[in-house]
Every structure is written in C-alpha cells, then in structure tokens.
Amino acid sequence: MTSHPHRLIQDSLFESARVFGVKEAVVSDGQRLTYADLLEKSLSLAASLQNLGLRPGDRAAVFMDNSVDAVVSIYGIWNAGGVVMVINPQTKPDKLSYMLADSGARVLLTSVNLLRIVQRGLVVRTDELEAPTIIVSGAGETHGTHSFANLLTAKEPRDPRTLATDLAALIYTSGSTGQPKGVMVTHQNVVFTLGSLTEYLRLSNDDRILNLLPLAFDYGLYQLLMTVYLGATLVLEQGFGYPAVIEQRIREEAITVFPGVPTVFSTLLGRTGSESGKFSSVRCVTNTAAALSPELLPALRLKFPQALIYKMYGLTECKRVCYLEPEEALNRPESVGKAIPGTEVFLLDPSGNPVGSDEPGILHVRGPHIMVGYWNKPEQTAQMLRPGRHPADRVLCTHDIFRMDKEGYLYFVGRTDDIIKTRGEKVSPVEIENVLHGIPGVRDAAVVGVPDLLLGEAIRAFISRVPGAHVTEREIRRACQERLEGFMVPKEIIFLEELPKTDTGKVRKKDLLELAPIFPSTQSLATSLVHS
C-alpha cells in the first residue's frame, strides 16, 4: 500500500485516504466516516487550530468520549503540528486541572456533556498559565467557547514542518503514587511501534477492529493508529457497560480483531443465553494491561474458535515489550513471550549484572519505541531511562522482575516493590492471582502483603464475585491449597463488591494496602467479614 516512507503518524492517513478513499475508517455511534472524510475534516480542523493560535509543538488536549469527533480531533492536532494529549472522559475536575496545567495545553477540545467538568477544572486551577482555548463538540451554544462543527469549514492548514523526532503525544499514566506523569513520545517512536505491532499481530487492511477501551489509554489509542496505518476499519465503542450490545456489534460489524482486558473476557465468558455464543468472525484476540490467567485460555478458544489469542506485556513508557506467539500458548501458558520485532530485552540484577537462565532479574528494554522521558519530571525520567551498553544508547528500566528461559521466553514474576516475603519465602502475587482468577465465580482478584509480627508479611487476597455467584471463602481456600504451596495460600480473604481500579482497568493495590487499618491481620476478623 505504501508509496513513500511513513515518517509522521499522520502520513498513514494521507496514504490510506489516497488508496482507500471511500472505505470506512471509523464506525461509531451510528456514524460511518470514510478515509476521505477523515482526512478532509482533520485538515479543516488543523487550519482552524492554527488560526486560533496553535503553534508547532503546542499541546492540545482531547477530552471526549470515544467518538468520530475525538478521532478527527486527534489527527487535526497532528496536521496542525501540535502535540496530542487524550484525557479520559472519566477524569475528575481536579485531575483534569492538573494535567492541563502540567502540560501547558493551549487548546482543549471537549464535548457538551463534559463541559461542566471542564469549567470546574478550570476554576480549581492555581497556576498562572493562560487558560486554554476551548472547542466544544455537540449541539448548543456555549459562551466563551468555539463550536467544533464551525471549525470544520476552514481551508487546508499551513505546513507545520514537523519532523519525525518532534514530540507527538503526551500520554498520561496514573502511576502508583503521586500525580499523573506525562509520557513523551515522538512521531518516530509511534511510527516504529505501529510497524512492529501490526507485523507480529499479522493484521491487514481487511481487518475490522473493535475498540471498547478509552482512547486515553495507550492500548485504546493504538487500536485507532493501527487501523489508519493499515487502511483497516475501526468500530469504536464508548465502553463495555452493556455486554449484550457489544456482542451484537461483533456480529453486525463482522469484527475480526478484538482487543480486551481480563475483566472484559471474564464477563463475556460468564454470560449465557441466546444472545451469547461463539464469535466466528474474530480471528485475533489480544490482551494486555493485566495478566491473562492461563485458566481462561480454553474458554476463550471456545468463544473465539477462529482466533489467534495473543498474551502481551507492556508499559506506556515503551508501549509494548513482548508478546507470546499464539501457537506457543499451550506450550508456555505462563509466559508473556519474547521482545516485539526490532527491539531487545534483557534482565539485570540490582547491581546491573546479567542474570542466568531462569533466574529473576529486572527487565530492561532497548529499541526505537522507548519514550523520550516524562514531561517536566527529570528525576523520575532518570529512574527509568539508563545508559545502555552502546555509545549514546539509553535503555528503559521497567522495575519489573522477570525470568527468562534458555529459549528467550519471558515470565513475569512481579514488581520490585510487589514481591511478598512471608515465612522467609519470596512470593509472587501474580502466581496466586492466576489461581484465584481460575476459580468459578471470581470476577477480580488482587493479592497484597500486609505486615505481620509472626510471618513478616501475611498474604491477603481481595476478591470480587461475578454477579449472582456465591463462591465462599472455604471454596477459595481449598482451590488455593490444591494449586499452591502452603506458604502461598492467602492467610486472609476479603470480599469486596468492586476492587479499586485506575482509569485503564488496573487494580489499585496501593488503595488495597491502605485498607490495612480497617482489616487487621487476624484470621478471625477476616472470617467474620466474609460471613457478614
């Protein structure tokens, strides 16, 4: 398809519009936008953004639900020479205020239904920066803002003369502590990553990709970017609130690629009834954000009988680290695979020395996909980006512990600050969580270590049940005793209606640890809580 090299992210939109002009690029909420329309609208918006004062390198925020207008906004910003930052529509005013101030965003594109949050966020700002220009999508006139629709009538933009090494996006991550961090990625970072991802996922322009994930989540954003890079079609949903609707969408739109997270998969697998069943059109299923329990794989194969199922691991700072070939899933059910094409991974001990096969070590990543750093955070950048083995090289220190077998396959062990030491033994919470996720009736599970006078740390498991399920503490403990060594069986099991999660669906273990004063480390209290 390509007639010239893709150096900038938006180059693929120009090429896809040239080759697939009348083909559907994005399907969302009843709208069907062709590649020709997407290019035209994004260029018009780019010209208007420039007329409103957006300069090359300026940050522009997109605070919208997943929608056609959000997609037009993203490519409009790039065509204007700006830096895209997509903000989750679930973001609260104080966090929104921080991100706008931290980034120095010059423009904020939002929608009518989110305008009150924007206004409250601007009120709580304490910085002296000029408030961003606000552009609003949706019906209704709002004083002091610009109409998104009216900005789509401008002529083509001026060439911003963007280079591949220029900053393309700030992707804010919630992190485990403190305020969100803006991960800086260049056009060069993203274009390389798109080529690597689409290669190992074996995607093509014939694919129809369903995205339920927020575009603010890099896993969601890259579904859009891969679609346009290939000239495929993206079916964009606002979320997974109505599983029956999603199942209907898979069938109606003949979806071929289904990206998800474990919560989505467990919900689908737990549904019964005439509207549920097999999805034979899907040929590729991908999982990241949280570990996919090996126990889910057989059921996923039944649900998606024609699909290759990819287990992957990554972090926003380099998008994706590794993937497991679907053909190896049965042979290596606990592995997350090898480095993505064009990159390298290796394990070091805390002193920076290589570790041997099957020995735990800190994962380091090398390649063109590594971030430039964190916006306005040089100290935290230095903790993640380290000098490499080659001149002028930098590698990403993930601070995650893995082991690697003799054939180069990686196995996640845990975070450097996530390992539990109990009874003198080191325990990986992931290993226990995999067992818990495989118990019928368990929807979500998270394991933490809490201080204990006798054990050093006691293992505490937090569990939420599938709606309507009645799995008991006794059943969970029996399953753990059957699958785990004695010192790994949770001392305490706490049931919650919902586990606290980040915007991207990861469990907030920090929040669970803060429950320690509420749930003292005694078995009797845990038992009483379970049965109350």
XYZ file of N, CA and C in Angstrom, residues 403-517:
345
model
N 11.806 -13.588 34.746
C 12.848 -14.579 34.485
C 12.753 -14.942 33.006
N 13.858 -15.402 32.449
C 13.914 -15.754 31.031
C 14.479 -17.156 30.896
N 13.776 -18.012 30.132
C 14.272 -19.377 29.971
C 15.375 -19.436 28.916
N 15.902 -20.607 28.684
C 17.039 -20.762 27.778
C 16.694 -20.394 26.339
N 15.409 -20.453 25.999
C 14.988 -20.118 24.637
C 14.597 -18.656 24.495
N 14.736 -17.876 25.559
C 14.477 -16.439 25.480
C 13.064 -16.008 25.796
N 12.229 -16.928 26.316
C 10.855 -16.573 26.668
C 10.811 -15.973 28.065
N 10.024 -14.909 28.200
C 9.935 -14.170 29.450
C 8.760 -14.651 30.295
N 8.957 -14.607 31.623
C 7.925 -14.975 32.584
C 7.872 -13.893 33.659
N 6.711 -13.295 33.798
C 6.563 -12.214 34.762
C 6.584 -12.771 36.183
N 7.387 -12.144 37.040
C 7.477 -12.547 38.440
C 6.763 -11.527 39.332
N 7.020 -10.255 39.102
C 6.342 -9.223 39.886
C 7.084 -7.912 39.813
N 6.514 -6.905 40.446
C 7.175 -5.620 40.559
C 8.265 -5.705 41.607
N 9.260 -4.832 41.504
C 10.311 -4.808 42.513
C 9.744 -4.466 43.886
N 8.637 -3.740 43.897
C 8.013 -3.389 45.175
C 6.742 -4.197 45.414
N 6.560 -5.295 44.682
C 5.323 -6.061 44.728
C 5.529 -7.455 45.315
N 6.773 -7.884 45.440
C 7.057 -9.215 45.945
C 6.748 -9.282 47.436
N 6.075 -10.363 47.829
C 5.728 -10.572 49.234
C 6.736 -11.539 49.851
N 7.267 -11.174 51.017
C 8.173 -12.073 51.724
C 7.470 -12.578 52.977
N 7.112 -13.842 52.953
C 6.363 -14.431 54.061
C 7.008 -15.745 54.476
N 7.138 -15.949 55.771
C 7.761 -17.169 56.301
C 9.149 -17.391 55.706
N 9.842 -16.295 55.396
C 11.178 -16.387 54.829
C 11.212 -16.698 53.352
N 10.053 -16.832 52.716
C 9.954 -17.166 51.290
C 9.487 -15.939 50.505
N 10.004 -15.800 49.284
C 9.536 -14.749 48.385
C 8.374 -15.281 47.552
N 7.286 -14.534 47.533
C 6.069 -14.979 46.860
C 5.659 -13.952 45.818
N 5.343 -14.408 44.603
C 4.829 -13.536 43.557
C 3.308 -13.453 43.674
N 2.747 -12.265 43.874
C 1.287 -12.137 43.910
C 0.623 -12.637 42.632
N 1.310 -12.491 41.492
C 0.728 -12.895 40.212
C 0.411 -14.388 40.206
N 1.293 -15.177 40.791
C 1.071 -16.620 40.788
C -0.203 -16.977 41.560
N -0.413 -16.310 42.685
C -1.626 -16.563 43.473
C -2.848 -16.035 42.730
N -2.725 -14.846 42.140
C -3.849 -14.238 41.425
C -4.295 -15.104 40.246
N -3.337 -15.763 39.590
C -3.710 -16.649 38.481
C -4.610 -17.787 38.959
N -4.302 -18.313 40.140
C -5.137 -19.372 40.700
C -6.512 -18.831 41.061
N -6.553 -17.674 41.688
C -7.826 -17.089 42.108
C -8.721 -16.790 40.907
N -8.121 -16.269 39.829
C -8.914 -15.942 38.638
C -9.497 -17.191 37.970
N -8.896 -18.342 38.236
C -9.390 -19.564 37.634
C -10.510 -20.232 38.412
N -10.905 -19.659 39.562
C -11.966 -20.239 40.389
C -13.320 -19.751 39.888
N -14.243 -20.632 39.565
C -15.573 -20.200 39.107
C -16.235 -19.278 40.125
N -16.791 -18.186 39.631
C -17.460 -17.231 40.497
C -16.609 -16.048 40.883
N -15.285 -16.123 40.633
C -14.394 -14.998 40.942
C -14.304 -14.096 39.725
N -14.617 -12.821 39.887
C -14.520 -11.868 38.787
C -13.154 -11.199 38.776
N -12.782 -10.571 39.883
C -11.486 -9.898 40.003
C -10.812 -10.356 41.290
N -9.488 -10.393 41.258
C -8.731 -10.780 42.447
C -7.418 -10.017 42.476
N -7.002 -9.630 43.653
C -5.718 -8.953 43.839
C -5.115 -9.407 45.162
N -3.813 -9.608 45.158
C -3.112 -10.125 46.331
C -2.066 -9.116 46.775
N -2.030 -8.841 48.073
C -1.047 -7.924 48.628
C -0.433 -8.555 49.873
N 0.706 -8.029 50.293
C 1.322 -8.433 51.545
C 1.105 -7.371 52.594
N 0.701 -7.773 53.790
C 0.469 -6.819 54.888
C 1.359 -7.202 56.059
N 1.825 -6.224 56.826
C 2.736 -6.517 57.949
C 2.142 -7.532 58.916
N 2.974 -8.452 59.370
C 2.547 -9.487 60.311
C 3.708 -9.792 61.250
N 3.432 -9.775 62.549
C 4.502 -9.952 63.533
C 5.163 -11.314 63.422
N 4.401 -12.341 63.084
C 4.940 -13.691 63.039
C 5.516 -14.054 61.685
N 4.840 -13.604 60.618
C 5.198 -14.044 59.272
C 6.106 -13.077 58.518
N 6.281 -11.883 59.035
C 6.953 -10.826 58.277
C 5.914 -10.089 57.453
N 5.326 -10.785 56.498
C 4.178 -10.287 55.751
C 3.163 -11.413 55.642
N 1.898 -11.061 55.831
C 0.824 -12.024 55.613
C 0.230 -11.796 54.233
N -0.199 -12.856 53.591
C -0.795 -12.753 52.262
C -2.287 -12.501 52.403
N -2.732 -11.405 51.820
C -4.148 -11.043 51.869
C -4.690 -10.994 50.448
N -5.793 -11.677 50.236
C -6.441 -11.694 48.920
C -7.743 -10.915 48.977
N -7.900 -9.992 48.041
C -9.149 -9.244 47.876
C -9.856 -9.792 46.639
N -11.138 -10.070 46.783
C -11.874 -10.733 45.705
C -13.220 -10.062 45.495
N -13.598 -9.891 44.221
C -14.974 -9.520 43.889
C -15.582 -10.682 43.117
N -16.849 -10.947 43.405
C -17.529 -12.078 42.786
C -18.211 -11.665 41.479
N -18.392 -12.639 40.605
C -19.267 -12.469 39.443
C -20.683 -12.252 39.970
N -21.429 -11.268 39.424
C -22.789 -11.033 39.911
C -23.608 -12.322 39.939
N -24.203 -12.580 41.097
C -25.029 -13.769 41.253
C -24.274 -14.986 41.744
N -22.953 -14.920 41.764
C -22.153 -16.058 42.218
C -22.094 -16.089 43.743
N -21.886 -17.283 44.301
C -21.874 -17.446 45.758
C -20.631 -18.199 46.220
N -19.539 -18.032 45.490
C -18.305 -18.703 45.883
C -17.915 -18.261 47.295
N -17.498 -19.220 48.122
C -17.215 -18.957 49.531
C -15.717 -18.927 49.807
N -15.396 -18.429 50.996
C -14.011 -18.416 51.428
C -13.455 -19.842 51.475
N -14.268 -20.767 51.955
C -13.823 -22.155 52.053
C -13.471 -22.726 50.686
N -14.281 -22.447 49.675
C -14.012 -22.947 48.329
C -12.741 -22.332 47.755
N -12.549 -21.055 48.031
C -11.343 -20.380 47.544
C -10.105 -20.933 48.219
N -10.199 -21.135 49.516
C -9.036 -21.648 50.245
C -8.686 -23.068 49.792
N -9.723 -23.876 49.538
C -9.473 -25.243 49.077
C -8.780 -25.227 47.715
N -9.235 -24.355 46.803
C -8.616 -24.267 45.476
C -7.160 -23.837 45.584
N -6.892 -22.892 46.475
C -5.504 -22.426 46.660
C -4.638 -23.540 47.238
N -5.164 -24.274 48.204
C -4.399 -25.361 48.800
C -4.091 -26.453 47.782
N -4.990 -26.610 46.815
C -4.776 -27.619 45.778
C -3.735 -27.192 44.754
N -3.596 -25.890 44.559
C -2.749 -25.385 43.477
C -1.445 -24.737 43.942
N -1.375 -24.371 45.208
C -0.234 -23.591 45.676
C 0.483 -24.266 46.834
N 1.757 -23.939 46.987
C 2.494 -24.393 48.156
C 1.906 -23.735 49.403
N 2.063 -24.385 50.549
C 1.414 -23.933 51.770
C 1.672 -22.484 52.121
N 2.915 -22.025 51.937
C 3.235 -20.648 52.336
C 2.631 -19.619 51.385
N 2.090 -20.074 50.249
C 1.498 -19.152 49.285
C -0.017 -19.032 49.428
N -0.621 -19.872 50.244
C -2.071 -19.803 50.433
C -2.404 -18.552 51.245
N -3.323 -17.709 50.754
C -3.650 -16.474 51.480
C -4.079 -16.757 52.917
N -3.544 -15.968 53.838
C -3.965 -16.077 55.223
C -5.340 -15.467 55.404
N -5.620 -14.405 54.638
C -6.885 -13.687 54.767
C -7.527 -13.538 53.391
N -8.823 -13.656 53.353
C -9.597 -13.480 52.129
C -10.696 -12.473 52.416
N -10.675 -11.371 51.691
C -11.627 -10.285 51.904
C -12.475 -10.122 50.641
N -13.776 -10.143 50.775
C -14.674 -9.928 49.647
C -15.090 -8.460 49.585
N -14.970 -7.873 48.390
C -15.444 -6.516 48.133
C -16.380 -6.560 46.927
N -17.323 -5.624 46.885
C -18.202 -5.571 45.719
C -17.420 -5.243 44.454
N -16.485 -4.290 44.561
C -15.630 -3.894 43.435
C -14.225 -3.648 43.960
N -13.225 -4.033 43.192
C -11.854 -3.696 43.543
C -11.525 -2.322 42.970
N -10.813 -1.484 43.726
C -10.463 -0.155 43.205
C -9.541 -0.275 42.004
N -9.828 0.516 40.947
C -9.060 0.406 39.706
C -8.694 1.777 39.166
N -7.653 1.794 38.350
C -7.261 3.002 37.640
C -8.192 3.207 36.451
N -8.017 4.315 35.745
C -8.830 4.601 34.562
C -8.651 3.546 33.482
N -7.501 2.869 33.496
C -7.218 1.886 32.449
C -7.555 0.465 32.868
N -8.187 0.297 34.037
C -8.650 -1.020 34.439
C -7.700 -1.823 35.299
N -6.561 -1.246 35.675
C -5.641 -1.957 36.554
C -6.072 -1.781 38.007
N -5.926 -2.850 38.798
C -6.286 -2.777 40.214
C -5.301 -1.875 40.944
N -5.836 -0.987 41.774
C -5.003 -0.092 42.583
C -4.607 -0.814 43.877
N -3.477 -1.473 43.856
C -3.055 -2.198 45.050
C -2.703 -1.255 46.188
N -2.270 -0.051 45.832
C -1.974 0.934 46.873
C -3.225 1.214 47.699
N -4.370 1.326 47.027
C -5.619 1.564 47.739
C -5.987 0.383 48.631
N -5.700 -0.835 48.151
C -5.990 -2.011 48.960
C -5.099 -2.058 50.188
N -3.846 -1.672 50.031
C -2.936 -1.658 51.171
C -3.378 -0.649 52.233
N -4.013 0.434 51.775
C -4.475 1.441 52.719
C -5.664 0.955 53.541
N -6.237 -0.201 53.153
C -7.330 -0.780 53.929
C -6.816 -1.565 55.127
N -5.481 -1.673 55.278
C -4.918 -2.485 56.354
C -5.438 -2.101 57.734
N -5.573 -0.797 58.077
C -6.104 -0.474 59.406
C -7.548 -0.932 59.587
